[in-house]
Amino acid sequence: MKLVTFSTGTTSRVGVANAGVVCDASELLPSGAGLLEVIEGWDELGPALRERTVALPTLPLDSVELLAPIPTPRRNIFCVGKNYREHVAEFGRSGYDTPGRCKQLPAKPILFSKATTSVTGPTAAIAPHRGVTSELDYEGELCVIIGRGGRGITREHAYKHVWGYTIVNDVTARDLQRDHKQWLLGKSLDTHCPLGPYAVTADEITDVTALQIETTVNDERRQFAPVKDLIFDIPELIVTLSAGITLLPGDLIATGTPAGVGIGFDPPKFLTSGDLVEVSITGLGRLSNRIA
Ligand code: MG
């Protein structure tokens, strides 16, 4: 199932996207429930949605505005740095990495987070934040949505805790990332986390490692890689995070970006106003965001 959070102009609602239409799921859900609550109550709500989608009122997909599937996550988005080999190499060459660490492959996952307030919709404008940053960059990534929470999750059980998947653009202010050493600030500016367009349930994805990530800027392909190239795979990330942190339903994990980001080029190709950045992943749809 492809779930969406959509707006008709006045309210935001949860729906099921289906061949060009959105089925409005409001009547099946507790009043005011967003996708976060749907994921929390999935054991009951999932089967109801599955059985009764066909009977729901529909709206043409192009008549509604799709919002981020989880417009306000419960807490920061977990993110993974340097999780594709070729990206580690380009980051090292770029001069933006910490000297001394720049040529090594990480021995353990590098984890940081993005503020919840950075989340924006799949077609929303990305704010350039002039005066705050002058080095705006993109990072197309697969985003894992946690279903059942837990701590001390084992590798063997990790996929049982995955509710589904979406796409994230881990937009980065490279100058802030470099100058402030810790990445939170450079990763968290308002609108710098386009998310969506769909929250796709895990049962729709036969083999997540076979999915291909593609990022284009003004139709020029910049990133293209399979999820199987991850250095630390999805189970490893879940094991690492949940070892001492209780994962919660609806938690988001941005799994890392492949090679081809703006600072991977010489000279770097930063984003400027008017640029259209699109990230697509097999079966998960496309983010399409313009720099304001
Ligand atoms: Mg990233």
PDB file of C-alpha atoms and ligand atoms in Angstrom:
ATOM      1  CA  MET A   1       0.000   0.000   0.000  1.00  0.00           C
ATOM      2  CA  LYS A   2       1.124   3.536  -0.761  1.00  0.00           C
ATOM      3  CA  LEU A   3      -0.067   5.864   1.990  1.00  0.00           C
ATOM      4  CA  VAL A   4      -0.025   9.628   1.680  1.00  0.00           C
ATOM      5  CA  THR A   5      -0.727  12.663   3.769  1.00  0.00           C
ATOM      6  CA  PHE A   6      -2.574  15.137   1.594  1.00  0.00           C
ATOM      7  CA  SER A   7      -4.149  18.547   1.818  1.00  0.00           C
ATOM      8  CA  THR A   8      -7.263  19.725   0.038  1.00  0.00           C
ATOM      9  CA  GLY A   9      -6.535  23.289   1.115  1.00  0.00           C
ATOM     10  CA  THR A  10      -8.153  23.287   4.534  1.00  0.00           C
ATOM     11  CA  THR A  11      -7.178  20.097   6.347  1.00  0.00           C
ATOM     12  CA  SER A  12      -4.534  17.428   6.075  1.00  0.00           C
ATOM     13  CA  ARG A  13      -5.715  13.840   5.836  1.00  0.00           C
ATOM     14  CA  VAL A  14      -4.350  10.354   5.362  1.00  0.00           C
ATOM     15  CA  GLY A  15      -5.087   8.567   2.134  1.00  0.00           C
ATOM     16  CA  VAL A  16      -4.130   5.602   0.023  1.00  0.00           C
ATOM     17  CA  ALA A  17      -2.649   6.409  -3.386  1.00  0.00           C
ATOM     18  CA  ASN A  18      -3.979   4.125  -6.092  1.00  0.00           C
ATOM     19  CA  ALA A  19      -3.576   4.476  -9.880  1.00  0.00           C
ATOM     20  CA  GLY A  20      -3.976   8.230 -10.206  1.00  0.00           C
ATOM     21  CA  VAL A  21      -6.375   8.728  -7.293  1.00  0.00           C
ATOM     22  CA  VAL A  22      -6.159   9.268  -3.572  1.00  0.00           C
ATOM     23  CA  CYS A  23      -8.620   7.257  -1.481  1.00  0.00           C
ATOM     24  CA  ASP A  24      -9.494   9.406   1.534  1.00  0.00           C
ATOM     25  CA  ALA A  25      -9.071   7.138   4.563  1.00  0.00           C
ATOM     26  CA  SER A  26     -10.521   9.592   7.111  1.00  0.00           C
ATOM     27  CA  GLU A  27     -13.690   7.584   7.764  1.00  0.00           C
ATOM     28  CA  LEU A  28     -11.668   4.511   8.794  1.00  0.00           C
ATOM     29  CA  LEU A  29      -9.386   6.357  11.178  1.00  0.00           C
ATOM     30  CA  PRO A  30      -9.801   7.874  14.635  1.00  0.00           C
ATOM     31  CA  SER A  31     -10.645  11.579  14.372  1.00  0.00           C
ATOM     32  CA  GLY A  32      -7.547  13.672  13.739  1.00  0.00           C
ATOM     33  CA  ALA A  33      -5.264  10.667  13.244  1.00  0.00           C
ATOM     34  CA  GLY A  34      -2.223  11.301  11.082  1.00  0.00           C
ATOM     35  CA  LEU A  35       0.044   8.714   9.497  1.00  0.00           C
ATOM     36  CA  LEU A  36       2.073   8.536  12.707  1.00  0.00           C
ATOM     37  CA  GLU A  37      -1.006   7.315  14.586  1.00  0.00           C
ATOM     38  CA  VAL A  38      -1.859   4.985  11.701  1.00  0.00           C
ATOM     39  CA  ILE A  39       1.582   3.372  11.963  1.00  0.00           C
ATOM     40  CA  GLU A  40       1.233   3.079  15.746  1.00  0.00           C
ATOM     41  CA  GLY A  41      -2.122   1.357  15.339  1.00  0.00           C
ATOM     42  CA  TRP A  42      -1.141  -0.612  12.253  1.00  0.00           C
ATOM     43  CA  ASP A  43      -2.052  -4.070  13.629  1.00  0.00           C
ATOM     44  CA  GLU A  44      -5.709  -2.978  13.604  1.00  0.00           C
ATOM     45  CA  LEU A  45      -5.768  -0.187  11.046  1.00  0.00           C
ATOM     46  CA  GLY A  46      -3.615  -1.895   8.402  1.00  0.00           C
ATOM     47  CA  PRO A  47      -6.081  -4.735   7.701  1.00  0.00           C
ATOM     48  CA  ALA A  48      -9.034  -2.286   7.743  1.00  0.00           C
ATOM     49  CA  LEU A  49      -7.314  -0.053   5.189  1.00  0.00           C
ATOM     50  CA  ARG A  50      -6.396  -3.019   3.038  1.00  0.00           C
ATOM     51  CA  GLU A  51      -9.921  -4.430   2.966  1.00  0.00           C
ATOM     52  CA  ARG A  52     -11.868  -1.221   2.565  1.00  0.00           C
ATOM     53  CA  THR A  53      -9.719   1.020   0.357  1.00  0.00           C
ATOM     54  CA  VAL A  54     -11.899   0.304  -2.685  1.00  0.00           C
ATOM     55  CA  ALA A  55     -15.002   1.613  -0.873  1.00  0.00           C
ATOM     56  CA  LEU A  56     -13.401   4.913   0.167  1.00  0.00           C
ATOM     57  CA  PRO A  57     -14.202   8.267  -1.471  1.00  0.00           C
ATOM     58  CA  THR A  58     -11.575   9.171  -4.073  1.00  0.00           C
ATOM     59  CA  LEU A  59     -10.002  12.374  -5.331  1.00  0.00           C
ATOM     60  CA  PRO A  60      -7.808  12.732  -8.414  1.00  0.00           C
ATOM     61  CA  LEU A  61      -4.175  12.591  -7.270  1.00  0.00           C
ATOM     62  CA  ASP A  62      -3.394  15.768  -9.193  1.00  0.00           C
ATOM     63  CA  SER A  63      -6.192  17.689  -7.426  1.00  0.00           C
ATOM     64  CA  VAL A  64      -4.609  17.457  -3.974  1.00  0.00           C
ATOM     65  CA  GLU A  65      -1.333  18.643  -2.506  1.00  0.00           C
ATOM     66  CA  LEU A  66       0.792  15.816  -1.171  1.00  0.00           C
ATOM     67  CA  LEU A  67       2.506  16.708   2.091  1.00  0.00           C
ATOM     68  CA  ALA A  68       5.380  14.859   3.725  1.00  0.00           C
ATOM     69  CA  PRO A  69       3.894  11.469   4.774  1.00  0.00           C
ATOM     70  CA  ILE A  70       4.812  12.322   8.377  1.00  0.00           C
ATOM     71  CA  PRO A  71       4.739  16.136   8.316  1.00  0.00           C
ATOM     72  CA  THR A  72       5.879  16.448  11.943  1.00  0.00           C
ATOM     73  CA  PRO A  73       7.921  13.455  13.068  1.00  0.00           C
ATOM     74  CA  ARG A  74       7.872  12.721  16.779  1.00  0.00           C
ATOM     75  CA  ARG A  75      11.599  13.368  16.991  1.00  0.00           C
ATOM     76  CA  ASN A  76      14.609  14.154  14.858  1.00  0.00           C
ATOM     77  CA  ILE A  77      15.212  12.086  11.747  1.00  0.00           C
ATOM     78  CA  PHE A  78      18.073   9.634  12.293  1.00  0.00           C
ATOM     79  CA  CYS A  79      20.633   9.979   9.495  1.00  0.00           C
ATOM     80  CA  VAL A  80      23.672   8.033   8.382  1.00  0.00           C
ATOM     81  CA  GLY A  81      26.799   9.729   7.033  1.00  0.00           C
ATOM     82  CA  LYS A  82      29.270   8.256   4.555  1.00  0.00           C
ATOM     83  CA  ASN A  83      27.371   5.023   3.907  1.00  0.00           C
ATOM     84  CA  TYR A  84      28.307   4.477   0.229  1.00  0.00           C
ATOM     85  CA  ARG A  85      31.934   3.781  -0.725  1.00  0.00           C
ATOM     86  CA  GLU A  86      32.147   6.161  -3.688  1.00  0.00           C
ATOM     87  CA  HIS A  87      30.546   8.935  -1.643  1.00  0.00           C
ATOM     88  CA  VAL A  88      33.150   8.460   1.113  1.00  0.00           C
ATOM     89  CA  ALA A  89      35.808   8.951  -1.574  1.00  0.00           C
ATOM     90  CA  GLU A  90      34.234  12.079  -3.081  1.00  0.00           C
ATOM     91  CA  PHE A  91      33.625  13.578   0.386  1.00  0.00           C
ATOM     92  CA  GLY A  92      37.286  12.918   1.245  1.00  0.00           C
ATOM     93  CA  ARG A  93      38.500  14.614  -1.953  1.00  0.00           C
ATOM     94  CA  SER A  94      36.189  17.595  -1.480  1.00  0.00           C
ATOM     95  CA  GLY A  95      38.038  19.128   1.471  1.00  0.00           C
ATOM     96  CA  TYR A  96      34.802  19.275   3.489  1.00  0.00           C
ATOM     97  CA  ASP A  97      35.525  16.245   5.656  1.00  0.00           C
ATOM     98  CA  THR A  98      37.495  16.293   8.910  1.00  0.00           C
ATOM     99  CA  PRO A  99      41.195  16.043   7.945  1.00  0.00           C
ATOM    100  CA  GLY A 100      42.675  12.720   8.975  1.00  0.00           C
ATOM    101  CA  ARG A 101      39.350  10.930   8.641  1.00  0.00           C
ATOM    102  CA  CYS A 102      38.692  11.792   5.071  1.00  0.00           C
ATOM    103  CA  LYS A 103      40.191   8.761   3.295  1.00  0.00           C
ATOM    104  CA  GLN A 104      39.007   6.047   5.654  1.00  0.00           C
ATOM    105  CA  LEU A 105      35.889   3.992   5.271  1.00  0.00           C
ATOM    106  CA  PRO A 106      33.957   4.274   8.537  1.00  0.00           C
ATOM    107  CA  ALA A 107      34.441   1.257  10.830  1.00  0.00           C
ATOM    108  CA  LYS A 108      31.003   1.839  12.370  1.00  0.00           C
ATOM    109  CA  PRO A 109      27.929   3.740  11.147  1.00  0.00           C
ATOM    110  CA  ILE A 110      28.227   7.534  11.475  1.00  0.00           C
ATOM    111  CA  LEU A 111      24.952   8.796  12.931  1.00  0.00           C
ATOM    112  CA  PHE A 112      23.565  12.291  13.168  1.00  0.00           C
ATOM    113  CA  SER A 113      20.102  13.813  12.972  1.00  0.00           C
ATOM    114  CA  LYS A 114      17.967  16.420  11.245  1.00  0.00           C
ATOM    115  CA  ALA A 115      15.537  18.618  13.193  1.00  0.00           C
ATOM    116  CA  THR A 116      11.850  17.761  12.756  1.00  0.00           C
ATOM    117  CA  THR A 117      11.198  21.331  11.618  1.00  0.00           C
ATOM    118  CA  SER A 118      13.317  20.750   8.499  1.00  0.00           C
ATOM    119  CA  VAL A 119      10.689  18.373   7.053  1.00  0.00           C
ATOM    120  CA  THR A 120       8.802  19.578   3.995  1.00  0.00           C
ATOM    121  CA  GLY A 121       6.614  18.103   1.275  1.00  0.00           C
ATOM    122  CA  PRO A 122       7.567  16.190  -1.862  1.00  0.00           C
ATOM    123  CA  THR A 123       6.919  19.159  -4.171  1.00  0.00           C
ATOM    124  CA  ALA A 124       7.468  22.051  -1.747  1.00  0.00           C
ATOM    125  CA  ALA A 125      10.017  24.775  -2.388  1.00  0.00           C
ATOM    126  CA  ILE A 126      13.389  24.492  -0.661  1.00  0.00           C
ATOM    127  CA  ALA A 127      14.388  27.745   1.048  1.00  0.00           C
ATOM    128  CA  PRO A 128      17.855  28.956   0.023  1.00  0.00           C
ATOM    129  CA  HIS A 129      18.509  30.644   3.411  1.00  0.00           C
ATOM    130  CA  ARG A 130      20.676  33.339   1.858  1.00  0.00           C
ATOM    131  CA  GLY A 131      22.846  34.956   4.499  1.00  0.00           C
ATOM    132  CA  VAL A 132      22.940  31.680   6.442  1.00  0.00           C
ATOM    133  CA  THR A 133      24.486  29.448   3.773  1.00  0.00           C
ATOM    134  CA  SER A 134      25.949  29.927   0.334  1.00  0.00           C
ATOM    135  CA  GLU A 135      26.757  26.256  -0.296  1.00  0.00           C
ATOM    136  CA  LEU A 136      23.488  24.398  -0.715  1.00  0.00           C
ATOM    137  CA  ASP A 137      23.726  20.719  -1.681  1.00  0.00           C
ATOM    138  CA  TYR A 138      21.422  17.707  -2.168  1.00  0.00           C
ATOM    139  CA  GLU A 139      21.598  14.101  -0.973  1.00  0.00           C
ATOM    140  CA  GLY A 140      19.071  11.633  -2.395  1.00  0.00           C
ATOM    141  CA  GLU A 141      18.434   8.774   0.037  1.00  0.00           C
ATOM    142  CA  LEU A 142      16.237   5.834   0.920  1.00  0.00           C
ATOM    143  CA  CYS A 143      14.375   6.481   4.171  1.00  0.00           C
ATOM    144  CA  VAL A 144      13.272   3.622   6.437  1.00  0.00           C
ATOM    145  CA  ILE A 145      10.045   4.050   8.436  1.00  0.00           C
ATOM    146  CA  ILE A 146      10.022   2.085  11.684  1.00  0.00           C
ATOM    147  CA  GLY A 147       6.804   0.224  12.578  1.00  0.00           C
ATOM    148  CA  ARG A 148       7.067  -1.789  15.745  1.00  0.00           C
ATOM    149  CA  GLY A 149       9.462  -0.070  18.148  1.00  0.00           C
ATOM    150  CA  GLY A 150      11.956  -1.698  20.419  1.00  0.00           C
ATOM    151  CA  ARG A 151      15.395  -1.753  21.978  1.00  0.00           C
ATOM    152  CA  GLY A 152      18.129  -4.311  21.470  1.00  0.00           C
ATOM    153  CA  ILE A 153      16.693  -5.387  18.122  1.00  0.00           C
ATOM    154  CA  THR A 154      18.697  -8.237  16.596  1.00  0.00           C
ATOM    155  CA  ARG A 155      19.858  -8.440  12.999  1.00  0.00           C
ATOM    156  CA  GLU A 156      17.620 -11.452  12.487  1.00  0.00           C
ATOM    157  CA  HIS A 157      14.505  -9.509  13.549  1.00  0.00           C
ATOM    158  CA  ALA A 158      15.428  -6.100  12.143  1.00  0.00           C
ATOM    159  CA  TYR A 159      13.173  -6.191   9.066  1.00  0.00           C
ATOM    160  CA  LYS A 160      10.190  -7.090  11.264  1.00  0.00           C
ATOM    161  CA  HIS A 161      10.497  -3.591  12.721  1.00  0.00           C
ATOM    162  CA  VAL A 162      10.442  -1.881   9.316  1.00  0.00           C
ATOM    163  CA  TRP A 163       6.954  -0.570   8.534  1.00  0.00           C
ATOM    164  CA  GLY A 164       7.913   0.765   5.136  1.00  0.00           C
ATOM    165  CA  TYR A 165       9.959   3.140   3.040  1.00  0.00           C
ATOM    166  CA  THR A 166       9.957   6.611   1.572  1.00  0.00           C
ATOM    167  CA  ILE A 167      12.389   8.995  -0.119  1.00  0.00           C
ATOM    168  CA  VAL A 168      14.314  11.767   1.601  1.00  0.00           C
ATOM    169  CA  ASN A 169      16.467  14.565   0.238  1.00  0.00           C
ATOM    170  CA  ASP A 170      19.004  15.215   3.009  1.00  0.00           C
ATOM    171  CA  VAL A 171      19.561  18.805   1.863  1.00  0.00           C
ATOM    172  CA  THR A 172      22.814  20.081   3.336  1.00  0.00           C
ATOM    173  CA  ALA A 173      24.360  23.505   3.901  1.00  0.00           C
ATOM    174  CA  ARG A 174      27.963  22.423   3.258  1.00  0.00           C
ATOM    175  CA  ASP A 175      29.579  25.537   4.723  1.00  0.00           C
ATOM    176  CA  LEU A 176      27.697  25.051   8.016  1.00  0.00           C
ATOM    177  CA  GLN A 177      28.442  21.323   8.000  1.00  0.00           C
ATOM    178  CA  ARG A 178      32.166  22.060   7.597  1.00  0.00           C
ATOM    179  CA  ASP A 179      32.517  25.122   9.828  1.00  0.00           C
ATOM    180  CA  HIS A 180      30.484  23.907  12.817  1.00  0.00           C
ATOM    181  CA  LYS A 181      32.096  20.426  12.842  1.00  0.00           C
ATOM    182  CA  GLN A 182      28.979  18.764  14.228  1.00  0.00           C
ATOM    183  CA  TRP A 183      26.467  18.210  11.398  1.00  0.00           C
ATOM    184  CA  LEU A 184      23.129  19.035  13.068  1.00  0.00           C
ATOM    185  CA  LEU A 185      23.107  22.688  12.046  1.00  0.00           C
ATOM    186  CA  GLY A 186      24.171  22.156   8.441  1.00  0.00           C
ATOM    187  CA  LYS A 187      21.506  19.473   8.012  1.00  0.00           C
ATOM    188  CA  SER A 188      18.549  21.057   9.791  1.00  0.00           C
ATOM    189  CA  LEU A 189      17.600  24.354   8.172  1.00  0.00           C
ATOM    190  CA  ASP A 190      13.855  24.816   7.623  1.00  0.00           C
ATOM    191  CA  THR A 191      12.601  23.010   4.460  1.00  0.00           C
ATOM    192  CA  HIS A 192      15.868  21.082   4.118  1.00  0.00           C
ATOM    193  CA  CYS A 193      14.232  17.674   4.502  1.00  0.00           C
ATOM    194  CA  PRO A 194      11.848  16.984   1.586  1.00  0.00           C
ATOM    195  CA  LEU A 195      10.110  13.690   2.357  1.00  0.00           C
ATOM    196  CA  GLY A 196       7.705  11.501   0.408  1.00  0.00           C
ATOM    197  CA  PRO A 197       5.763  11.404  -1.790  1.00  0.00           C
ATOM    198  CA  TYR A 198       4.450   8.040  -0.512  1.00  0.00           C
ATOM    199  CA  ALA A 199       4.947   5.976   2.596  1.00  0.00           C
ATOM    200  CA  VAL A 200       5.150   2.555   0.944  1.00  0.00           C
ATOM    201  CA  THR A 201       4.522  -0.476   3.136  1.00  0.00           C
ATOM    202  CA  ALA A 202       7.385  -2.960   3.306  1.00  0.00           C
ATOM    203  CA  ASP A 203       5.272  -5.780   1.831  1.00  0.00           C
ATOM    204  CA  GLU A 204       5.223  -3.915  -1.511  1.00  0.00           C
ATOM    205  CA  ILE A 205       9.019  -4.121  -1.764  1.00  0.00           C
ATOM    206  CA  THR A 206      10.260  -7.601  -2.611  1.00  0.00           C
ATOM    207  CA  ASP A 207      13.955  -6.787  -2.213  1.00  0.00           C
ATOM    208  CA  VAL A 208      14.813  -3.350  -0.846  1.00  0.00           C
ATOM    209  CA  THR A 209      18.494  -3.779  -1.759  1.00  0.00           C
ATOM    210  CA  ALA A 210      17.539  -3.983  -5.447  1.00  0.00           C
ATOM    211  CA  LEU A 211      16.015  -0.484  -5.465  1.00  0.00           C
ATOM    212  CA  GLN A 212      17.853   2.196  -7.454  1.00  0.00           C
ATOM    213  CA  ILE A 213      18.252   5.770  -6.231  1.00  0.00           C
ATOM    214  CA  GLU A 214      18.482   8.515  -8.847  1.00  0.00           C
ATOM    215  CA  THR A 215      18.970  12.235  -8.275  1.00  0.00           C
ATOM    216  CA  THR A 216      18.763  14.819 -11.029  1.00  0.00           C
ATOM    217  CA  VAL A 217      19.313  18.570 -10.994  1.00  0.00           C
ATOM    218  CA  ASN A 218      17.524  20.363 -13.830  1.00  0.00           C
ATOM    219  CA  ASP A 219      17.185  16.949 -15.555  1.00  0.00           C
ATOM    220  CA  GLU A 220      20.947  16.243 -15.378  1.00  0.00           C
ATOM    221  CA  ARG A 221      21.620  12.930 -13.635  1.00  0.00           C
ATOM    222  CA  ARG A 222      23.901  13.413 -10.624  1.00  0.00           C
ATOM    223  CA  GLN A 223      23.367  10.303  -8.495  1.00  0.00           C
ATOM    224  CA  PHE A 224      22.496   6.760  -9.552  1.00  0.00           C
ATOM    225  CA  ALA A 225      23.148   3.773  -7.321  1.00  0.00           C
ATOM    226  CA  PRO A 226      21.496   0.648  -5.952  1.00  0.00           C
ATOM    227  CA  VAL A 227      20.612   0.365  -2.262  1.00  0.00           C
ATOM    228  CA  LYS A 228      22.741  -2.815  -2.180  1.00  0.00           C
ATOM    229  CA  ASP A 229      25.837  -0.572  -2.256  1.00  0.00           C
ATOM    230  CA  LEU A 230      25.193   0.564   1.334  1.00  0.00           C
ATOM    231  CA  ILE A 231      28.263  -0.045   3.508  1.00  0.00           C
ATOM    232  CA  PHE A 232      26.077  -0.614   6.589  1.00  0.00           C
ATOM    233  CA  ASP A 233      22.831  -2.243   5.516  1.00  0.00           C
ATOM    234  CA  ILE A 234      19.373  -1.617   6.971  1.00  0.00           C
ATOM    235  CA  PRO A 235      19.537  -4.403   9.616  1.00  0.00           C
ATOM    236  CA  GLU A 236      22.958  -3.138  10.741  1.00  0.00           C
ATOM    237  CA  LEU A 237      21.599   0.403  11.140  1.00  0.00           C
ATOM    238  CA  ILE A 238      18.613  -0.830  13.170  1.00  0.00           C
ATOM    239  CA  VAL A 239      20.843  -2.983  15.388  1.00  0.00           C
ATOM    240  CA  THR A 240      23.220  -0.060  15.971  1.00  0.00           C
ATOM    241  CA  LEU A 241      20.527   2.529  16.737  1.00  0.00           C
ATOM    242  CA  SER A 242      18.370   0.290  18.891  1.00  0.00           C
ATOM    243  CA  ALA A 243      21.245  -1.073  20.980  1.00  0.00           C
ATOM    244  CA  GLY A 244      20.754   1.695  23.521  1.00  0.00           C
ATOM    245  CA  ILE A 245      17.970   3.870  22.104  1.00  0.00           C
ATOM    246  CA  THR A 246      14.372   2.635  22.072  1.00  0.00           C
ATOM    247  CA  LEU A 247      13.106   2.941  18.508  1.00  0.00           C
ATOM    248  CA  LEU A 248       9.532   4.201  18.248  1.00  0.00           C
ATOM    249  CA  PRO A 249       6.802   3.632  15.648  1.00  0.00           C
ATOM    250  CA  GLY A 250       7.175   6.256  12.921  1.00  0.00           C
ATOM    251  CA  ASP A 251      10.882   6.839  13.491  1.00  0.00           C
ATOM    252  CA  LEU A 252      12.650   7.752  10.269  1.00  0.00           C
ATOM    253  CA  ILE A 253      16.131   6.589   9.266  1.00  0.00           C
ATOM    254  CA  ALA A 254      17.780   8.297   6.278  1.00  0.00           C
ATOM    255  CA  THR A 255      20.190   5.571   5.210  1.00  0.00           C
ATOM    256  CA  GLY A 256      22.892   7.646   3.487  1.00  0.00           C
ATOM    257  CA  THR A 257      23.568   9.090   0.079  1.00  0.00           C
ATOM    258  CA  PRO A 258      25.488   7.653  -2.881  1.00  0.00           C
ATOM    259  CA  ALA A 259      28.210   9.462  -4.851  1.00  0.00           C
ATOM    260  CA  GLY A 260      27.351  12.427  -7.027  1.00  0.00           C
ATOM    261  CA  VAL A 261      26.543  15.177  -4.527  1.00  0.00           C
ATOM    262  CA  GLY A 262      27.422  18.760  -5.477  1.00  0.00           C
ATOM    263  CA  ILE A 263      30.714  18.838  -3.556  1.00  0.00           C
ATOM    264  CA  GLY A 264      31.785  15.688  -5.373  1.00  0.00           C
ATOM    265  CA  PHE A 265      32.420  17.812  -8.477  1.00  0.00           C
ATOM    266  CA  ASP A 266      35.454  19.998  -9.102  1.00  0.00           C
ATOM    267  CA  PRO A 267      34.535  22.796  -8.910  1.00  0.00           C
ATOM    268  CA  PRO A 268      31.550  21.991  -6.662  1.00  0.00           C
ATOM    269  CA  LYS A 269      28.055  22.295  -8.159  1.00  0.00           C
ATOM    270  CA  PHE A 270      25.981  24.008  -5.482  1.00  0.00           C
ATOM    271  CA  LEU A 271      22.256  24.573  -5.822  1.00  0.00           C
ATOM    272  CA  THR A 272      20.954  28.022  -6.699  1.00  0.00           C
ATOM    273  CA  SER A 273      17.523  29.607  -6.834  1.00  0.00           C
ATOM    274  CA  GLY A 274      15.353  28.107  -9.550  1.00  0.00           C
ATOM    275  CA  ASP A 275      17.153  24.752  -9.653  1.00  0.00           C
ATOM    276  CA  LEU A 276      14.868  21.712  -9.710  1.00  0.00           C
ATOM    277  CA  VAL A 277      16.156  18.781  -7.623  1.00  0.00           C
ATOM    278  CA  GLU A 278      14.445  15.436  -8.132  1.00  0.00           C
ATOM    279  CA  VAL A 279      15.089  12.211  -6.257  1.00  0.00           C
ATOM    280  CA  SER A 280      13.425   8.999  -7.367  1.00  0.00           C
ATOM    281  CA  ILE A 281      13.666   5.440  -6.089  1.00  0.00           C
ATOM    282  CA  THR A 282      12.266   2.363  -7.816  1.00  0.00           C
ATOM    283  CA  GLY A 283       8.661   1.851  -6.701  1.00  0.00           C
ATOM    284  CA  LEU A 284       8.715   4.727  -4.211  1.00  0.00           C
ATOM    285  CA  GLY A 285       7.935   7.631  -6.539  1.00  0.00           C
ATOM    286  CA  ARG A 286       9.759  10.950  -6.852  1.00  0.00           C
ATOM    287  CA  LEU A 287      10.578  14.033  -4.830  1.00  0.00           C
ATOM    288  CA  SER A 288      10.496  17.129  -7.003  1.00  0.00           C
ATOM    289  CA  ASN A 289      11.582  20.285  -5.203  1.00  0.00           C
ATOM    290  CA  ARG A 290      12.645  23.644  -6.586  1.00  0.00           C
ATOM    291  CA  ILE A 291      15.049  25.985  -4.820  1.00  0.00           C
ATOM    292  CA  ALA A 292      13.083  29.173  -4.043  1.00  0.00           C
TER     293      ALA A 292
HETATM  294 MG    MG B   1      22.788  12.270   4.029  1.00  0.00          MG
END
